[in-house]
């Protein structure tokens, strides 16, 4: 299907400079309303109304809040926005994968920025991959996203807006329709799982990610189960502990090597937080069990990390940790020096790990025809151009978190 071009829906409010109510905690929303003159005795009720309309009904227009008095709606319109980001481009793969290029307004003296969000429909689940930063400060040598410098962190609003917009486009709010011919799971929800695996290192934007995920899992709103939300990190050890204690979602680790000297090269954050510290943080992650396993991502690089000796060391490294190991065939990008492991070698590697008692699915490439392919999300936000822009590989997204009942 041909991409839909920009903007699908004009968003004049985005450039107004008004603060958004999306992404605020209840306490912050209450403070914002009080500042604009809402009487103290009404604030709790007004916050409850807004929360319902934003996160249960999914409205993006104050006038749609039919049980809110007109003068209150006028005040809200004058001072706040709940607009979605602009959709620069929407693409739909032959396999049903959807990719949105979204534009957010400038912050301070900055410029508008663009990020990509990817939706993967699977049997019994629909997984949305969300970005946490524009660009990335990490320089993982096999990852195309790492070739773009970090522009800025996304706000809690911008992180959450990716979920709201995707639910809009998929007809996943009450009273809305799924697009004709769309691949979506059967059941009430089109988006059942979310993964923080888009652009950026989410644990380098901890507070905004925390706020967004706690709103996404709030039982009185969007109500996603924490067992169906997965946060992926390259190994920011102090914030792994905080993630377990303060957010409580599922954890995925971009591992990719089992020896420090190799991981220092592939995932340079390893120089700051080496394998011993990373694995200890994983062992101490709260509520670990066979039902709440940590996922370890392992990209298969020919003659680099794919030997049976690597497989043996991997099993030893993870001994005693309830874990699943996702094996990801490397998808080359222009300028890379790496190659994908031979398929026979990937299968040997997987068989060894399976025999050791670990699930080790080999991820099937998804969304290649729309360049939704692994470690390759790259936006050219700083230049506002889309040359060389690639989405990261959708096969890395699939299969995270608990299945639908």
Coordinates of C-alpha atoms in Angstrom, one line a residue:
X1 CA 0.0 0.0 0.0
X2 CA 1.3 3.5 -0.8
X3 CA 2.3 5.8 2.0
X4 CA -0.2 8.4 3.1
X5 CA 1.4 11.8 3.0
X6 CA 1.5 14.8 5.3
X7 CA -0.3 15.9 7.2
X8 CA -3.2 13.5 7.3
X9 CA -4.9 15.8 9.9
X10 CA -3.9 19.4 10.4
X11 CA -3.0 20.2 14.0
X12 CA -2.9 24.0 14.4
X13 CA -2.9 23.6 18.2
X14 CA 0.4 21.9 18.1
X15 CA 2.3 25.1 17.2
X16 CA 0.2 27.2 19.6
X17 CA 2.6 26.8 22.5
X18 CA -0.2 25.8 24.8
X19 CA 0.7 23.1 27.3
X20 CA -0.9 19.7 26.8
X21 CA -3.0 17.9 29.4
X22 CA -1.8 14.6 28.0
X23 CA 1.0 13.0 30.0
X24 CA 0.3 14.9 33.2
X25 CA -0.1 12.9 36.4
X26 CA -3.4 13.5 38.2
X27 CA -1.6 15.7 40.7
X28 CA 0.0 17.8 37.9
X29 CA -3.3 18.1 36.1
X30 CA -5.0 19.2 39.3
X31 CA -2.3 21.9 39.8
X32 CA -2.7 23.1 36.2
X33 CA -6.5 23.5 36.6
X34 CA -6.2 25.3 40.0
X35 CA -3.7 27.7 38.3
X36 CA -6.4 28.6 35.8
X37 CA -9.0 29.3 38.4
X38 CA -10.9 26.1 38.8
X39 CA -12.3 26.1 42.4
X40 CA -10.5 23.7 44.8
X41 CA -13.7 21.8 45.6
X42 CA -14.2 21.1 41.8
X43 CA -10.7 20.0 41.0
X44 CA -10.9 16.4 41.8
X45 CA -14.1 15.9 39.9
X46 CA -12.7 17.8 36.9
X47 CA -9.5 15.7 36.8
X48 CA -11.6 12.5 36.9
X49 CA -13.7 13.8 34.0
X50 CA -10.7 14.7 31.9
X51 CA -8.9 11.5 32.7
X52 CA -12.0 9.5 31.5
X53 CA -12.3 11.5 28.2
X54 CA -8.5 11.4 27.4
X55 CA -7.7 7.8 28.3
X56 CA -11.0 5.8 28.1
X57 CA -12.8 7.6 25.4
X58 CA -9.7 8.8 23.6
X59 CA -11.0 12.3 22.5
X60 CA -8.6 14.9 21.1
X61 CA -11.1 17.8 21.1
X62 CA -12.4 19.5 24.2
X63 CA -15.8 20.0 22.5
X64 CA -16.3 16.2 22.5
X65 CA -16.4 16.2 26.3
X66 CA -20.1 16.4 26.4
X67 CA -20.6 16.2 30.2
X68 CA -18.2 19.2 30.8
X69 CA -19.9 22.6 31.0
X70 CA -19.4 24.8 28.0
X71 CA -17.7 27.6 29.9
X72 CA -15.2 25.0 31.3
X73 CA -14.6 23.7 27.8
X74 CA -13.9 27.2 26.6
X75 CA -11.4 27.8 29.4
X76 CA -9.7 24.5 28.6
X77 CA -9.5 25.4 24.9
X78 CA -8.0 28.8 25.7
X79 CA -5.2 27.5 27.9
X80 CA -4.5 23.9 27.0
X81 CA -4.3 21.4 24.1
X82 CA -5.0 17.7 23.8
X83 CA -4.1 17.5 20.1
X84 CA -2.4 14.5 18.6
X85 CA 1.0 14.9 16.8
X86 CA 1.0 15.4 13.0
X87 CA 1.2 12.3 10.9
X88 CA 3.9 13.0 8.3
X89 CA 3.5 9.6 6.8
X90 CA 1.7 6.4 7.4
X91 CA 2.8 3.1 5.7
X92 CA 1.2 -0.3 5.8
X93 CA 3.2 -3.4 5.0
X94 CA 1.9 -6.4 3.1
X95 CA 2.1 -8.3 6.4
X96 CA 0.0 -5.7 8.2
X97 CA 2.8 -3.9 10.0
X98 CA 2.0 -0.2 10.2
X99 CA 4.5 2.6 10.6
X100 CA 3.8 6.2 11.4
X101 CA 6.3 9.1 11.1
X102 CA 5.1 11.6 13.6
X103 CA 6.0 15.3 14.0
X104 CA 6.2 17.0 17.4
X105 CA 6.4 20.7 17.9
X106 CA 9.6 22.5 18.9
X107 CA 10.5 22.8 22.6
X108 CA 12.0 26.1 23.7
X109 CA 14.4 27.3 21.0
X110 CA 14.5 24.0 19.2
X111 CA 12.9 22.9 16.0
X112 CA 10.1 20.4 15.2
X113 CA 11.2 16.8 15.5
X114 CA 10.1 13.5 14.0
X115 CA 10.0 10.0 15.4
X116 CA 8.6 6.7 14.1
X117 CA 6.1 4.4 15.8
X118 CA 5.5 0.8 14.6
X119 CA 2.6 -1.5 15.0
X120 CA 2.9 -5.3 14.7
X121 CA -0.3 -7.4 14.4
X122 CA 0.2 -11.0 15.5
X123 CA -2.1 -13.9 16.2
X124 CA -3.8 -13.0 19.5
X125 CA -1.9 -9.7 20.1
X126 CA -1.1 -6.4 18.6
X127 CA 2.2 -4.8 19.7
X128 CA 3.1 -1.1 19.5
X129 CA 6.7 0.0 19.5
X130 CA 7.2 3.4 21.0
X131 CA 10.2 5.8 20.9
X132 CA 11.6 7.6 23.9
X133 CA 14.1 9.9 22.4
X134 CA 14.8 11.7 19.1
X135 CA 18.0 10.1 18.0
X136 CA 20.2 8.1 20.4
X137 CA 23.2 8.9 22.5
X138 CA 24.4 5.3 22.4
X139 CA 26.7 4.2 19.5
X140 CA 26.1 0.5 19.2
X141 CA 28.2 -0.4 16.2
X142 CA 25.7 -2.7 14.5
X143 CA 22.7 -0.3 14.9
X144 CA 21.8 2.2 12.3
X145 CA 19.8 4.4 14.8
X146 CA 23.1 4.9 16.7
X147 CA 24.5 6.8 13.7
X148 CA 22.1 9.7 14.4
X149 CA 23.1 12.0 17.2
X150 CA 20.7 12.6 20.1
X151 CA 18.4 15.6 19.4
X152 CA 16.4 15.6 22.6
X153 CA 14.3 13.5 25.0
X154 CA 10.7 13.1 24.3
X155 CA 8.3 14.4 27.0
X156 CA 5.8 12.1 28.8
X157 CA 3.1 13.7 26.6
X158 CA 5.0 12.8 23.4
X159 CA 5.6 9.2 24.5
X160 CA 2.0 8.7 25.5
X161 CA 0.7 10.5 22.3
X162 CA 2.2 7.7 20.2
X163 CA -0.1 5.2 21.9
X164 CA -3.1 7.5 21.7
X165 CA -2.6 8.2 18.0
X166 CA -2.0 4.5 17.1
X167 CA -5.3 3.7 18.9
X168 CA -7.0 6.4 16.9
X169 CA -5.7 5.1 13.6
X170 CA -6.6 1.5 14.4
X171 CA -10.1 2.2 15.7
X172 CA -9.1 1.1 19.2
X173 CA -11.2 3.5 21.2
X174 CA -14.9 3.1 21.9
X175 CA -17.1 4.2 19.0
X176 CA -14.3 4.2 16.4
X177 CA -13.9 1.8 13.5
X178 CA -10.9 -0.2 12.4
X179 CA -9.6 0.8 8.9
X180 CA -11.0 -1.4 6.2
X181 CA -8.7 -4.4 5.5
X182 CA -6.4 -3.8 8.5
X183 CA -4.6 -6.7 10.1
X184 CA -5.6 -6.6 13.7
X185 CA -6.0 -9.3 16.4
X186 CA -9.4 -10.6 17.3
X187 CA -10.7 -9.4 20.6
X188 CA -11.7 -6.1 22.2
X189 CA -8.2 -4.5 21.9
X190 CA -6.2 -3.9 18.8
X191 CA -3.1 -2.8 20.9
X192 CA -2.6 -5.4 23.6
X193 CA 1.1 -4.9 24.2
X194 CA 3.6 -2.0 24.1
X195 CA 7.3 -2.1 23.9
X196 CA 9.8 0.7 24.6
X197 CA 12.1 -0.3 21.8
X198 CA 11.9 2.6 19.4
X199 CA 14.5 5.4 19.0
X200 CA 16.6 6.1 22.0
X201 CA 17.6 4.6 25.3
X202 CA 14.5 4.8 27.5
X203 CA 16.4 4.6 30.7
X204 CA 18.3 7.8 29.7
X205 CA 14.9 9.5 29.8
X206 CA 13.7 7.8 32.9
X207 CA 11.3 10.3 34.5
X208 CA 9.3 10.9 31.3
X209 CA 9.2 7.2 30.4
X210 CA 8.1 6.4 34.0
X211 CA 5.2 9.0 33.9
X212 CA 4.0 7.8 30.5
X213 CA 4.1 4.1 31.4
X214 CA 2.3 4.6 34.7
X215 CA -0.5 6.4 32.9
X216 CA -0.6 3.7 30.2
X217 CA -1.0 1.1 32.9
X218 CA -3.4 3.1 35.1
X219 CA -6.4 0.8 35.8
X220 CA -8.8 3.8 35.5
X221 CA -7.7 4.8 32.0
X222 CA -5.7 3.1 29.3
X223 CA -5.5 0.1 31.6
X224 CA -2.7 -1.9 29.9
X225 CA -1.4 -4.8 32.1
X226 CA 2.2 -4.2 33.3
X227 CA 2.9 -7.8 32.1
X228 CA 2.1 -6.6 28.6
X229 CA 4.5 -3.6 28.7
X230 CA 8.2 -4.2 28.0
X231 CA 11.0 -1.8 28.4
X232 CA 14.2 -2.5 26.5
X233 CA 17.5 -1.2 27.7
X234 CA 21.1 -1.5 26.5
X235 CA 22.1 -1.8 30.2
X236 CA 21.8 1.4 32.2
X237 CA 22.2 -0.5 35.4
X238 CA 21.1 2.0 38.1
X239 CA 17.9 2.7 36.3
X240 CA 17.2 -1.0 35.9
X241 CA 16.8 -1.2 39.6
X242 CA 14.6 1.9 39.5
X243 CA 12.5 0.4 36.7
X244 CA 11.7 -2.7 38.8
X245 CA 10.9 -0.7 41.9
X246 CA 9.1 2.4 40.4
X247 CA 7.5 1.2 37.2
X248 CA 7.2 -2.6 37.5
X249 CA 6.9 -3.5 33.8
X250 CA 8.6 -6.4 31.9
X251 CA 12.3 -6.0 31.1
X252 CA 14.3 -6.7 27.9
X253 CA 18.0 -6.4 27.6
X254 CA 19.9 -5.7 24.4
X255 CA 22.7 -8.1 25.2
X256 CA 24.3 -9.2 21.9
X257 CA 27.6 -10.4 23.4
X258 CA 28.7 -12.6 26.3
X259 CA 32.3 -11.3 26.7
X260 CA 33.1 -7.8 27.9
X261 CA 35.7 -7.1 25.3
X262 CA 33.2 -7.9 22.4
X263 CA 30.3 -6.2 24.1
X264 CA 32.5 -3.1 24.7
X265 CA 32.6 -2.8 20.9
X266 CA 29.1 -3.8 20.0
X267 CA 27.3 -2.0 22.9
X268 CA 29.7 0.6 24.2
X269 CA 27.7 1.4 27.4
X270 CA 29.2 -1.9 28.5
X271 CA 32.4 0.0 29.3
X272 CA 30.5 1.9 32.0
X273 CA 28.3 -1.0 33.2
X274 CA 30.0 -4.3 32.4
X275 CA 28.3 -7.7 32.1
X276 CA 28.8 -8.6 35.7
X277 CA 26.9 -5.5 37.0
X278 CA 24.3 -5.9 34.3
X279 CA 23.5 -9.5 35.0
X280 CA 23.4 -8.8 38.8
X281 CA 20.8 -6.1 38.2
X282 CA 18.8 -8.7 36.1
X283 CA 19.0 -11.3 38.9
X284 CA 17.6 -8.8 41.4
X285 CA 14.8 -7.5 39.2
X286 CA 11.6 -7.8 41.2
X287 CA 9.0 -10.6 40.8
X288 CA 11.1 -12.7 38.4
X289 CA 9.5 -16.1 37.6
X290 CA 8.8 -18.3 34.6
X291 CA 5.7 -16.2 34.0
X292 CA 7.7 -12.9 34.3
X293 CA 10.9 -13.6 32.5
X294 CA 13.5 -11.2 31.3
X295 CA 14.0 -11.1 27.5
X296 CA 17.5 -11.0 26.2
X297 CA 17.9 -9.7 22.7
X298 CA 20.8 -11.2 20.7
X299 CA 21.5 -10.0 17.2
X300 CA 23.2 -12.7 15.1
X301 CA 26.4 -11.4 13.5
X302 CA 28.4 -13.7 11.2
X303 CA 31.8 -14.8 12.7
X304 CA 31.4 -12.2 15.5
X305 CA 29.1 -13.6 18.2
X306 CA 27.5 -16.7 16.6
X307 CA 29.8 -19.6 17.6
X308 CA 28.7 -22.5 19.7
X309 CA 31.3 -21.3 22.3
X310 CA 29.3 -18.0 22.4
X311 CA 26.1 -20.1 22.9
X312 CA 27.7 -22.0 25.8
X313 CA 28.9 -18.8 27.5
X314 CA 25.4 -17.3 27.0
X315 CA 23.8 -20.2 28.9
X316 CA 26.4 -19.9 31.7
X317 CA 25.9 -16.2 31.9
X318 CA 22.2 -16.4 32.4
X319 CA 22.2 -19.5 34.7
X320 CA 19.4 -19.1 37.3
X321 CA 17.7 -16.2 35.6
X322 CA 14.1 -16.8 34.3
X323 CA 14.8 -15.8 30.7
X324 CA 13.9 -15.9 27.1
X325 CA 16.5 -15.3 24.4
X326 CA 15.3 -13.6 21.2
X327 CA 17.7 -14.4 18.3
X328 CA 17.6 -11.6 15.7
X329 CA 19.0 -12.2 12.3
X330 CA 21.0 -9.1 11.5
X331 CA 19.5 -6.9 8.7
X332 CA 22.4 -5.1 7.0
X333 CA 22.2 -1.3 6.3
X334 CA 24.3 0.9 4.0
X335 CA 27.8 1.4 5.4
X336 CA 27.8 -1.5 7.9
X337 CA 30.7 -3.9 8.1
X338 CA 28.6 -6.7 9.7
X339 CA 26.9 -9.6 8.0
X340 CA 24.0 -11.8 9.1
X341 CA 24.9 -15.2 10.4
X342 CA 24.2 -18.1 8.1
X343 CA 20.8 -19.6 8.7
X344 CA 22.2 -23.0 9.5
X345 CA 24.4 -21.4 12.2
X346 CA 21.5 -19.5 13.7
X347 CA 19.6 -22.8 14.0
X348 CA 22.5 -24.6 15.6
X349 CA 22.9 -21.7 18.1
X350 CA 19.1 -21.8 18.9
X351 CA 19.1 -25.6 19.3
X352 CA 21.9 -25.5 21.8
X353 CA 20.1 -22.8 23.9
X354 CA 16.8 -24.7 23.7
X355 CA 18.5 -27.9 24.9
X356 CA 19.8 -25.9 27.8
X357 CA 16.2 -25.1 28.8
X358 CA 15.8 -21.6 27.4
X359 CA 13.2 -20.5 24.9
X360 CA 15.1 -19.0 22.0
X361 CA 12.8 -18.0 19.2
X362 CA 14.4 -16.8 15.9
X363 CA 12.6 -13.6 15.0
X364 CA 11.0 -13.6 11.6
X365 CA 11.5 -10.3 9.6
X366 CA 8.5 -8.1 9.5
X367 CA 7.6 -5.0 7.5
X368 CA 10.7 -5.1 5.2
X369 CA 8.7 -3.7 2.3
X370 CA 8.1 -0.5 4.3
X371 CA 11.7 -0.4 5.7
X372 CA 10.4 -1.4 9.1
X373 CA 13.4 -3.6 9.5
X374 CA 16.1 -4.4 13.3
X375 CA 18.1 -1.6 15.0
X376 CA 17.5 0.6 12.0
X377 CA 15.1 3.3 13.2
X378 CA 16.7 6.5 11.9
X379 CA 15.0 9.9 11.7
X380 CA 16.6 13.0 10.2
X381 CA 14.8 15.3 12.5
X382 CA 17.7 17.7 12.9
X383 CA 17.6 18.5 9.2
X384 CA 13.8 17.9 8.7
X385 CA 14.6 15.6 5.8
X386 CA 13.7 11.9 5.4
X387 CA 16.7 10.8 3.3
X388 CA 18.1 7.6 4.7
X389 CA 15.3 7.4 7.2
X390 CA 14.6 3.8 8.2
X391 CA 12.4 2.2 10.8
X392 CA 13.9 -0.3 13.0
X393 CA 13.3 -4.0 12.4
X394 CA 9.8 -5.0 13.4
X395 CA 10.9 -8.6 14.2
X396 CA 12.6 -7.2 17.3
X397 CA 9.3 -5.9 18.5
X398 CA 7.2 -9.0 18.2
X399 CA 6.6 -11.5 21.0
X400 CA 7.2 -9.4 24.1
X401 CA 5.1 -9.4 27.2
X402 CA 2.2 -11.7 28.2
X403 CA -0.2 -13.0 25.6
X404 CA -3.9 -12.2 25.6
X405 CA -6.0 -14.6 27.7

